[in-house]
mmCIF file of N, CA and C in Angstrom:
data_model
loop_
_atom_site.group_PDB
_atom_site.id
_atom_site.type_symbol
_atom_site.label_atom_id
_atom_site.label_comp_id
_atom_site.label_asym_id
_atom_site.label_seq_id
_atom_site.Cartn_x
_atom_site.Cartn_y
_atom_site.Cartn_z
ATOM 1 N N MET D 1 0.706 -1.286 -0.045
ATOM 2 C CA MET D 1 -0.499 0.248 -0.049
ATOM 3 C C MET D 1 1.141 1.342 -0.100
ATOM 4 N N ILE D 2 0.416 2.241 -0.703
ATOM 5 C CA ILE D 2 1.288 3.231 -0.688
ATOM 6 C C ILE D 2 0.618 4.753 -0.018
ATOM 7 N N VAL D 3 1.263 5.195 1.040
ATOM 8 C CA VAL D 3 0.762 6.188 1.668
ATOM 9 C C VAL D 3 1.606 7.528 1.500
ATOM 10 N N ARG D 4 1.055 8.359 1.488
ATOM 11 C CA ARG D 4 1.834 10.199 1.703
ATOM 12 C C ARG D 4 2.136 10.480 2.912
ATOM 13 N N ASN D 5 3.187 10.735 3.624
ATOM 14 C CA ASN D 5 2.876 11.511 4.767
ATOM 15 C C ASN D 5 2.947 13.359 4.419
ATOM 16 N N LYS D 6 3.086 13.949 6.130
ATOM 17 C CA LYS D 6 2.702 15.418 5.753
ATOM 18 C C LYS D 6 3.324 16.276 4.525
ATOM 19 N N HIS D 7 4.712 15.741 4.259
ATOM 20 C CA HIS D 7 5.629 16.338 3.508
ATOM 21 C C HIS D 7 5.271 15.752 1.924
ATOM 22 N N GLY D 8 4.240 15.137 1.698
ATOM 23 C CA GLY D 8 3.763 14.204 0.138
ATOM 24 C C GLY D 8 4.852 13.363 -0.142
ATOM 25 N N GLN D 9 5.824 13.053 0.811
ATOM 26 C CA GLN D 9 6.855 11.601 0.622
ATOM 27 C C GLN D 9 6.029 10.775 0.280
ATOM 28 N N VAL D 10 6.240 9.216 -0.189
ATOM 29 C CA VAL D 10 5.438 8.262 -0.737
ATOM 30 C C VAL D 10 6.326 7.280 -0.022
ATOM 31 N N VAL D 11 5.298 6.832 1.022
ATOM 32 C CA VAL D 11 5.560 5.511 2.008
ATOM 33 C C VAL D 11 5.241 4.478 1.874
ATOM 34 N N LEU D 12 5.867 3.284 1.334
ATOM 35 C CA LEU D 12 5.536 1.995 1.228
ATOM 36 C C LEU D 12 5.060 1.625 2.791
ATOM 37 N N VAL D 13 3.878 1.036 2.882
ATOM 38 C CA VAL D 13 3.539 0.473 4.120
ATOM 39 C C VAL D 13 2.855 -1.386 3.829
ATOM 40 N N GLY D 14 3.259 -2.144 4.745
ATOM 41 C CA GLY D 14 2.403 -3.107 4.444
ATOM 42 C C GLY D 14 1.131 -3.363 5.263
ATOM 43 N N ASP D 15 1.066 -4.462 5.951
ATOM 44 C CA ASP D 15 -0.029 -4.821 6.845
ATOM 45 C C ASP D 15 -0.350 -3.439 7.643
ATOM 46 N N ARG D 16 -1.335 -3.709 8.300
ATOM 47 C CA ARG D 16 -1.431 -2.630 9.227
ATOM 48 C C ARG D 16 -0.849 -3.218 10.726
ATOM 49 N N ARG D 17 -0.082 -2.691 11.507
ATOM 50 C CA ARG D 17 0.698 -3.262 12.833
ATOM 51 C C ARG D 17 -0.406 -2.485 13.876
ATOM 52 N N ARG D 18 -0.585 -3.252 14.496
ATOM 53 C CA ARG D 18 -1.634 -3.228 15.764
ATOM 54 C C ARG D 18 -0.732 -3.078 17.202
ATOM 55 N N HIS D 19 -1.205 -1.727 17.927
ATOM 56 C CA HIS D 19 -0.910 -1.432 19.119
ATOM 57 C C HIS D 19 -1.860 -2.049 20.187
ATOM 58 N N CYS D 20 -1.270 -2.928 21.199
ATOM 59 C CA CYS D 20 -1.692 -3.522 22.097
ATOM 60 C C CYS D 20 -1.492 -3.355 23.425
ATOM 61 N N ARG D 21 -2.098 -4.040 24.306
ATOM 62 C CA ARG D 21 -2.067 -3.403 25.699
ATOM 63 C C ARG D 21 -2.139 -5.070 26.392
ATOM 64 N N CYS D 22 -1.256 -5.545 27.560
ATOM 65 C CA CYS D 22 -1.601 -6.476 28.127
ATOM 66 C C CYS D 22 -2.954 -6.232 29.321
ATOM 67 N N ARG D 23 -3.864 -7.015 29.361
ATOM 68 C CA ARG D 23 -4.945 -7.035 30.414
ATOM 69 C C ARG D 23 -4.370 -7.241 31.673
ATOM 70 N N VAL D 24 -3.217 -7.903 32.139
ATOM 71 C CA VAL D 24 -2.720 -8.362 33.286
ATOM 72 C C VAL D 24 -1.621 -7.247 33.702
ATOM 73 N N CYS D 25 -0.961 -6.766 33.239
ATOM 74 C CA CYS D 25 0.305 -6.084 33.541
ATOM 75 C C CYS D 25 0.186 -4.295 32.716
ATOM 76 N N ASP D 26 -0.516 -4.681 31.993
ATOM 77 C CA ASP D 26 -0.740 -2.952 31.214
ATOM 78 C C ASP D 26 0.164 -2.787 30.372
ATOM 79 N N ALA D 27 1.049 -3.626 30.143
ATOM 80 C CA ALA D 27 2.394 -3.083 29.318
ATOM 81 C C ALA D 27 2.321 -2.834 27.458
ATOM 82 N N ARG D 28 2.804 -2.151 27.030
ATOM 83 C CA ARG D 28 2.548 -1.898 25.586
ATOM 84 C C ARG D 28 3.434 -2.538 24.661
ATOM 85 N N GLN D 29 2.756 -3.058 23.555
ATOM 86 C CA GLN D 29 3.768 -3.659 22.577
ATOM 87 C C GLN D 29 2.856 -3.507 21.381
ATOM 88 N N VAL D 30 3.883 -3.947 20.108
ATOM 89 C CA VAL D 30 3.116 -3.995 18.913
ATOM 90 C C VAL D 30 3.340 -5.100 18.140
ATOM 91 N N LYS D 31 1.829 -5.571 17.312
ATOM 92 C CA LYS D 31 2.049 -6.560 16.889
ATOM 93 C C LYS D 31 1.432 -6.403 15.347
ATOM 94 N N ALA D 32 2.170 -7.317 14.428
ATOM 95 C CA ALA D 32 1.935 -7.639 13.110
ATOM 96 C C ALA D 32 0.225 -7.325 12.913
ATOM 97 N N LYS D 33 -0.353 -8.337 13.628
ATOM 98 C CA LYS D 33 -1.479 -8.423 13.423
ATOM 99 C C LYS D 33 -2.620 -8.328 14.630
ATOM 100 N N HIS D 34 -4.030 -8.248 14.346
ATOM 101 C CA HIS D 34 -4.847 -8.222 15.469
ATOM 102 C C HIS D 34 -4.664 -9.546 16.391
ATOM 103 N N PRO D 35 -4.695 -9.632 17.672
ATOM 104 C CA PRO D 35 -4.443 -11.107 18.647
ATOM 105 C C PRO D 35 -4.873 -11.829 17.989
ATOM 106 N N ASN D 36 -6.230 -11.486 18.029
ATOM 107 C CA ASN D 36 -7.428 -12.961 17.413
ATOM 108 C C ASN D 36 -6.884 -13.471 16.052
ATOM 109 N N ASP D 37 -6.195 -12.726 15.262
ATOM 110 C CA ASP D 37 -5.846 -13.323 14.213
ATOM 111 C C ASP D 37 -4.536 -14.324 13.764
ATOM 112 N N TYR D 38 -3.874 -14.433 15.194
ATOM 113 C CA TYR D 38 -2.929 -15.439 14.905
ATOM 114 C C TYR D 38 -3.434 -16.729 14.943
ATOM 115 N N LEU D 39 -2.781 -18.033 14.617
ATOM 116 C CA LEU D 39 -3.064 -19.280 14.661
ATOM 117 C C LEU D 39 -2.684 -19.916 16.102
ATOM 118 N N ARG D 40 -1.556 -19.439 16.932
ATOM 119 C CA ARG D 40 -0.932 -19.690 18.123
ATOM 120 C C ARG D 40 -1.556 -18.689 19.032
ATOM 121 N N PRO D 41 -1.719 -19.277 20.217
ATOM 122 C CA PRO D 41 -2.038 -17.968 21.227
ATOM 123 C C PRO D 41 -0.911 -17.030 21.365
ATOM 124 N N VAL D 42 -1.244 -15.654 21.430
ATOM 125 C CA VAL D 42 -0.311 -15.009 21.779
ATOM 126 C C VAL D 42 0.261 -14.663 23.442
ATOM 127 N N ARG D 43 0.975 -14.525 23.504
ATOM 128 C CA ARG D 43 1.876 -14.488 24.606
ATOM 129 C C ARG D 43 2.161 -12.962 25.193
ATOM 130 N N CYS D 44 2.241 -12.318 25.885
ATOM 131 C CA CYS D 44 2.554 -11.145 26.627
ATOM 132 C C CYS D 44 4.407 -11.163 26.536
ATOM 133 N N ARG D 45 5.324 -10.466 26.280
ATOM 134 C CA ARG D 45 6.452 -10.342 26.351
ATOM 135 C C ARG D 45 6.903 -10.030 27.745
ATOM 136 N N SER D 46 6.015 -9.081 28.765
ATOM 137 C CA SER D 46 6.704 -8.640 29.921
ATOM 138 C C SER D 46 6.129 -9.569 31.026
ATOM 139 N N CYS D 47 5.121 -10.279 31.077
ATOM 140 C CA CYS D 47 4.741 -11.040 32.084
ATOM 141 C C CYS D 47 4.693 -12.179 31.429
ATOM 142 N N GLY D 48 4.191 -12.920 30.612
ATOM 143 C CA GLY D 48 4.226 -14.036 29.728
ATOM 144 C C GLY D 48 2.717 -14.843 29.833
ATOM 145 N N ASN D 49 1.945 -13.634 30.100
ATOM 146 C CA ASN D 49 0.705 -14.330 30.243
ATOM 147 C C ASN D 49 0.279 -14.666 28.534
ATOM 148 N N VAL D 50 -0.705 -15.855 28.534
ATOM 149 C CA VAL D 50 -1.300 -16.211 27.466
ATOM 150 C C VAL D 50 -2.677 -15.253 26.927
ATOM 151 N N ASN D 51 -3.074 -14.947 25.620
ATOM 152 C CA ASN D 51 -4.318 -14.475 25.151
ATOM 153 C C ASN D 51 -4.666 -13.606 26.246
ATOM 154 N N SER D 52 -3.818 -12.818 26.713
ATOM 155 C CA SER D 52 -4.193 -11.590 27.535
ATOM 156 C C SER D 52 -4.314 -9.961 27.132
ATOM 157 N N LEU D 53 -3.750 -10.260 25.514
ATOM 158 C CA LEU D 53 -3.476 -8.960 24.485
ATOM 159 C C LEU D 53 -4.676 -7.994 24.443
ATOM 160 N N ARG D 54 -5.090 -6.862 24.378
ATOM 161 C CA ARG D 54 -6.336 -6.378 23.980
ATOM 162 C C ARG D 54 -5.670 -5.364 23.005
ATOM 163 N N ILE D 55 -6.426 -4.997 22.028
ATOM 164 C CA ILE D 55 -5.997 -3.540 21.177
ATOM 165 C C ILE D 55 -6.030 -2.577 22.399
ATOM 166 N N ASP D 56 -5.252 -1.491 21.738
ATOM 167 C CA ASP D 56 -5.134 -0.201 22.584
ATOM 168 C C ASP D 56 -5.695 0.878 21.546
ATOM 169 N N GLN D 57 -6.819 1.291 22.091
ATOM 170 C CA GLN D 57 -7.526 2.014 21.252
ATOM 171 C C GLN D 57 -7.015 3.362 20.940
ATOM 172 N N TRP D 58 -6.297 3.982 21.884
ATOM 173 C CA TRP D 58 -5.713 5.525 21.579
ATOM 174 C C TRP D 58 -4.752 5.337 20.580
ATOM 175 N N ALA D 59 -3.668 4.517 20.923
ATOM 176 C CA ALA D 59 -2.546 4.365 20.231
ATOM 177 C C ALA D 59 -3.076 3.939 18.953
ATOM 178 N N ASP D 60 -3.682 2.950 18.393
ATOM 179 C CA ASP D 60 -4.072 2.409 17.419
ATOM 180 C C ASP D 60 -4.641 3.184 16.681
ATOM 181 N N GLN D 61 -5.455 4.471 17.065
ATOM 182 C CA GLN D 61 -6.256 5.537 16.337
ATOM 183 C C GLN D 61 -5.275 6.460 15.759
ATOM 184 N N ARG D 62 -4.115 6.824 16.520
ATOM 185 C CA ARG D 62 -3.430 7.396 16.431
ATOM 186 C C ARG D 62 -2.888 7.703 15.053
ATOM 187 N N GLY D 63 -2.470 8.818 14.303
ATOM 188 C CA GLY D 63 -1.978 8.636 12.987
ATOM 189 C C GLY D 63 -0.280 8.745 12.999
ATOM 190 N N TRP D 64 0.281 7.535 13.315
ATOM 191 C CA TRP D 64 1.923 7.120 13.434
ATOM 192 C C TRP D 64 2.381 7.548 12.017
ATOM 193 N N ARG D 65 1.748 7.141 11.222
ATOM 194 C CA ARG D 65 2.414 6.906 9.759
ATOM 195 C C ARG D 65 2.396 8.370 9.258
ATOM 196 N N HIS D 66 1.860 9.467 9.659
ATOM 197 C CA HIS D 66 1.760 10.963 8.642
ATOM 198 C C HIS D 66 2.831 11.356 9.650
ATOM 199 N N LEU D 67 3.080 10.803 10.927
ATOM 200 C CA LEU D 67 4.410 11.725 11.422
ATOM 201 C C LEU D 67 5.722 11.359 11.613
ATOM 202 N N THR D 68 6.046 10.467 10.217
ATOM 203 C CA THR D 68 7.144 9.586 10.452
ATOM 204 C C THR D 68 7.701 10.289 8.941
ATOM 205 N N CYS D 69 8.786 10.483 8.713
ATOM 206 C CA CYS D 69 9.834 10.959 7.744
ATOM 207 C C CYS D 69 10.545 10.164 7.454
ATOM 208 N N TYR D 70 10.786 10.070 5.826
ATOM 209 C CA TYR D 70 11.854 9.185 5.260
ATOM 210 C C TYR D 70 13.119 9.823 4.619
ATOM 211 N N CYS D 71 13.236 10.962 4.777
ATOM 212 C CA CYS D 71 14.267 12.017 4.189
ATOM 213 C C CYS D 71 15.894 11.285 4.442
ATOM 214 N N ASP D 72 17.015 11.653 3.734
ATOM 215 C CA ASP D 72 18.006 10.994 4.066
ATOM 216 C C ASP D 72 19.078 11.897 5.154
ATOM 217 N N GLY D 73 18.299 12.561 6.245
ATOM 218 C CA GLY D 73 19.046 12.861 7.405
ATOM 219 C C GLY D 73 19.091 12.064 8.623
ATOM 220 N N TYR D 74 18.556 10.892 8.728
ATOM 221 C CA TYR D 74 18.807 9.554 9.095
ATOM 222 C C TYR D 74 18.331 8.296 8.035
ATOM 223 N N HIS D 75 19.174 7.351 8.261
ATOM 224 C CA HIS D 75 19.131 6.142 7.388
ATOM 225 C C HIS D 75 17.881 5.250 7.850
ATOM 226 N N PHE D 76 17.334 5.603 8.880
ATOM 227 C CA PHE D 76 16.038 5.291 9.291
ATOM 228 C C PHE D 76 14.937 6.014 9.568
ATOM 229 N N PRO D 77 13.539 5.312 9.042
ATOM 230 C CA PRO D 77 12.462 6.441 9.372
ATOM 231 C C PRO D 77 12.402 6.792 10.673
ATOM 232 N N HIS D 78 12.155 8.287 10.575
ATOM 233 C CA HIS D 78 12.161 8.896 11.656
ATOM 234 C C HIS D 78 10.899 9.868 12.176
ATOM 235 N N ARG D 79 10.762 10.773 13.048
ATOM 236 C CA ARG D 79 9.892 11.742 12.962
ATOM 237 C C ARG D 79 10.481 12.808 12.440
ATOM 238 N N ILE D 80 9.130 13.634 12.050
ATOM 239 C CA ILE D 80 9.365 14.915 11.177
ATOM 240 C C ILE D 80 9.721 15.841 12.163
ATOM 241 N N LYS D 81 10.506 16.447 11.299
ATOM 242 C CA LYS D 81 11.538 17.653 12.148
ATOM 243 C C LYS D 81 12.242 17.300 13.205
ATOM 244 N N SER D 82 12.652 16.326 13.768
ATOM 245 C CA SER D 82 13.856 15.962 14.422
ATOM 246 C C SER D 82 15.094 16.476 14.132
ATOM 247 N N GLU D 83 16.081 16.230 14.902
ATOM 248 C CA GLU D 83 17.312 17.277 14.918
ATOM 249 C C GLU D 83 17.921 17.346 13.423
ATOM 250 N N TRP D 84 18.128 16.204 12.745
ATOM 251 C CA TRP D 84 19.003 16.053 11.814
ATOM 252 C C TRP D 84 17.765 15.892 10.627
ATOM 253 N N CYS D 85 16.691 15.779 10.659
ATOM 254 C CA CYS D 85 15.787 15.727 9.578
ATOM 255 C C CYS D 85 15.867 16.849 8.366
ATOM 256 N N TYR D 86 15.840 16.636 7.402
ATOM 257 C CA TYR D 86 15.939 17.927 6.470
ATOM 258 C C TYR D 86 15.247 18.569 6.705
ATOM 259 N N HIS D 87 13.787 18.628 7.060
ATOM 260 C CA HIS D 87 12.343 19.316 7.229
ATOM 261 C C HIS D 87 12.501 19.998 8.504
ATOM 262 N N ASN D 88 13.898 19.794 9.297
ATOM 263 C CA ASN D 88 13.718 20.690 10.538
ATOM 264 C C ASN D 88 14.365 22.168 10.070
ATOM 265 N N PRO D 89 13.515 23.335 10.334
ATOM 266 C CA PRO D 89 13.855 24.355 10.156
ATOM 267 C C PRO D 89 15.103 25.094 10.717
ATOM 268 N N ASN D 90 15.546 24.517 11.758
ATOM 269 C CA ASN D 90 16.466 24.582 12.260
ATOM 270 C C ASN D 90 18.225 23.788 12.150
ATOM 271 N N TYR D 91 17.773 23.134 10.739
ATOM 272 C CA TYR D 91 18.939 22.000 10.313
ATOM 273 C C TYR D 91 20.133 22.911 9.815
ATOM 274 N N PRO D 92 20.989 22.597 10.164
ATOM 275 C CA PRO D 92 22.745 23.458 9.902
ATOM 276 C C PRO D 92 23.231 22.932 8.405
ATOM 277 N N ALA D 93 22.143 23.172 7.596
ATOM 278 C CA ALA D 93 22.661 22.792 6.202
ATOM 279 C C ALA D 93 23.778 23.830 5.844
ATOM 280 N N GLU D 94 24.001 25.258 6.202
ATOM 281 C CA GLU D 94 24.959 25.913 6.120
ATOM 282 C C GLU D 94 26.010 25.966 6.631
ATOM 283 N N ASP D 95 26.091 25.760 8.057
ATOM 284 C CA ASP D 95 26.970 25.537 8.986
ATOM 285 C C ASP D 95 27.935 24.166 8.459
ATOM 286 N N VAL D 96 27.683 23.469 8.095
ATOM 287 C CA VAL D 96 28.443 22.274 7.734
ATOM 288 C C VAL D 96 29.947 22.508 7.252
ATOM 289 N N PRO D 97 30.652 21.997 7.935
ATOM 290 C CA PRO D 97 31.974 22.081 7.384
ATOM 291 C C PRO D 97 32.660 21.604 6.009
ATOM 292 N N ARG D 98 33.330 22.252 4.909
ATOM 293 C CA ARG D 98 33.363 21.751 3.742
ATOM 294 C C ARG D 98 34.612 21.081 4.021
ATOM 295 N N VAL D 99 34.944 19.848 3.324
ATOM 296 C CA VAL D 99 36.111 19.009 3.358
ATOM 297 C C VAL D 99 36.963 19.639 2.230
ATOM 298 N N MET D 100 38.295 20.285 2.257
ATOM 299 C CA MET D 100 39.026 20.425 1.313
ATOM 300 C C MET D 100 39.659 19.063 0.489
ATOM 301 N N VAL D 101 39.681 19.047 -0.778
ATOM 302 C CA VAL D 101 39.953 17.973 -1.442
ATOM 303 C C VAL D 101 41.583 18.276 -2.004
ATOM 304 N N GLY D 102 42.396 17.378 -2.109
ATOM 305 C CA GLY D 102 44.147 17.771 -2.313
ATOM 306 C C GLY D 102 44.639 18.627 -1.715
ATOM 307 N N GLY D 103 44.247 19.004 -0.474
ATOM 308 C CA GLY D 103 45.222 19.438 0.483
ATOM 309 C C GLY D 103 45.204 21.126 0.101
ATOM 310 N N MET D 104 46.374 21.718 0.678
ATOM 311 C CA MET D 104 46.053 23.164 0.788
ATOM 312 C C MET D 104 47.001 23.550 -0.123
#
């Protein structure tokens, strides 16, 4: 699936990841699918209980993908306008020291 973020960059995404919480220890984790869609019972990574995960509605409805930037400021997907992101208004593009080629 192709999605565009706030800056119009094309983002290729696969299946929707689901944000989950454990009913027992209230720990957060992200699963590739809905907990009910797995063939084996899903285990909580924190407490180890089986079939205790529920969907975290707040985190699941939030637009995480629209806040993600894929510019060359970092080699990984990152938050828009973070420190070395090219879309940061305080990005030091002009302050970068130039390397001399060939010596003095």
